[in-house]
Amino acid sequence: MNNKKTLNTLSRTLIGLLAGASVSVASADILVMGGNPAGSLFYTQAQALAATISKHTGDRVDVLPQPGTVFFPMFMTQEADLGIASPVEAKLAYDAEAPFDGANGGDGYDMRTLMLGSINRLSLVTREDDNIESISDLEGRRVVADYGAFAGATKTSLAALANAGLTTDDIRIVRVSSYPEGVRAVMEGRADAAVGSVGSGILQELDASSGAHLLPIDPSKEAMARSQDVGPAFVPFLANAGPVGIDTDTHVLSYATTLYARPDMDEEAILRVMNALWDHADELPGITRTLSTWVPDGYASTDVVIPYHEVAIEFFREKGVWTDELETRQQELLNN
């Protein structure tokens, strides 16, 4: 009898625990985050962000290995909730400019900024044994300058060429369908240069096969004005020697990788994401060193090119980091 009572008690306890677990699972959200194909820097970073958010919120974050051209429209249909992207590409989608002409009936894809993240360092990369020392040396050579749906990579290539005073008329254009394929074209000898993003896995593959060499850009005001005519979010960055492709301190193009959300995303879910990445940003470099500059000090920045989400603004106000300058920038973006 005692054994039977004990068994019944254990059974009720187990049922109660399972019921509690079911409620917990049912109340957790499943979030979809766009993050570019495997092999790209964004994919690696999206996986790390997703893992950190999931760990500290209980939400499941699935990374969609697709570019913004795929997940920006999915913001409109609520099939995607979040995404990391180049602000260069996001602004084109937001403004319905090529290659997003006519997007959402010409209104562009609506999205909001949650935070600015890590500094992405980019330039054109070549095989080390080709002895190409400058972007101007690419005149007449084969350069990946059309990435199809990957508008951000196309703009980066054009901005790097413009920095040296070159246009697509000065090169032999190579067309690919993704960022990793561009570097692979260099690796396989089908192109002499392509966009290279410091820290991306495919760049390490190029380095292992024939050596990777990132070409320096000109940080002067005049040269950067040409680059910014292509993409206003680009700024010069002095990358220290050490990473793959950078043997000496080298000026490259840069922008802050940005986390975007659909405007109608659940507000509580946004707050959980914001808190997880604010409170646990120190865990990110342990997952990938490329997130060592994904730090709360840079989340709220006047470098933003798409308006912040109202929930993010309230979050930053509570943290004491929302300034008059940020409010002015927000209103400029809303009124443009």
PDB file of N, CA and C in Angstrom, residues 31 52 141 324 327:
ATOM      1  N   LEU A  31      11.554  32.413 -33.211  1.00  0.00           N
ATOM      2  CA  LEU A  31      11.924  33.578 -33.999  1.00  0.00           C
ATOM      3  C   LEU A  31      12.781  33.150 -35.179  1.00  0.00           C
ATOM      4  N   THR A  52      22.967  32.896 -28.410  1.00  0.00           N
ATOM      5  CA  THR A  52      22.980  33.695 -27.175  1.00  0.00           C
ATOM      6  C   THR A  52      21.572  34.114 -26.779  1.00  0.00           C
ATOM      7  N   ARG A 141      41.349  43.865 -65.418  1.00  0.00           N
ATOM      8  CA  ARG A 141      41.318  42.494 -64.896  1.00  0.00           C
ATOM      9  C   ARG A 141      39.887  42.044 -64.593  1.00  0.00           C
ATOM     10  N   ASP A 324      20.144  63.458 -27.201  1.00  0.00           N
ATOM     11  CA  ASP A 324      19.470  64.432 -28.071  1.00  0.00           C
ATOM     12  C   ASP A 324      19.928  64.253 -29.519  1.00  0.00           C
ATOM     13  N   GLU A 327      18.062  61.392 -30.979  1.00  0.00           N
ATOM     14  CA  GLU A 327      16.674  61.774 -31.258  1.00  0.00           C
ATOM     15  C   GLU A 327      16.595  62.613 -32.535  1.00  0.00           C
TER      16      GLU A 327
END
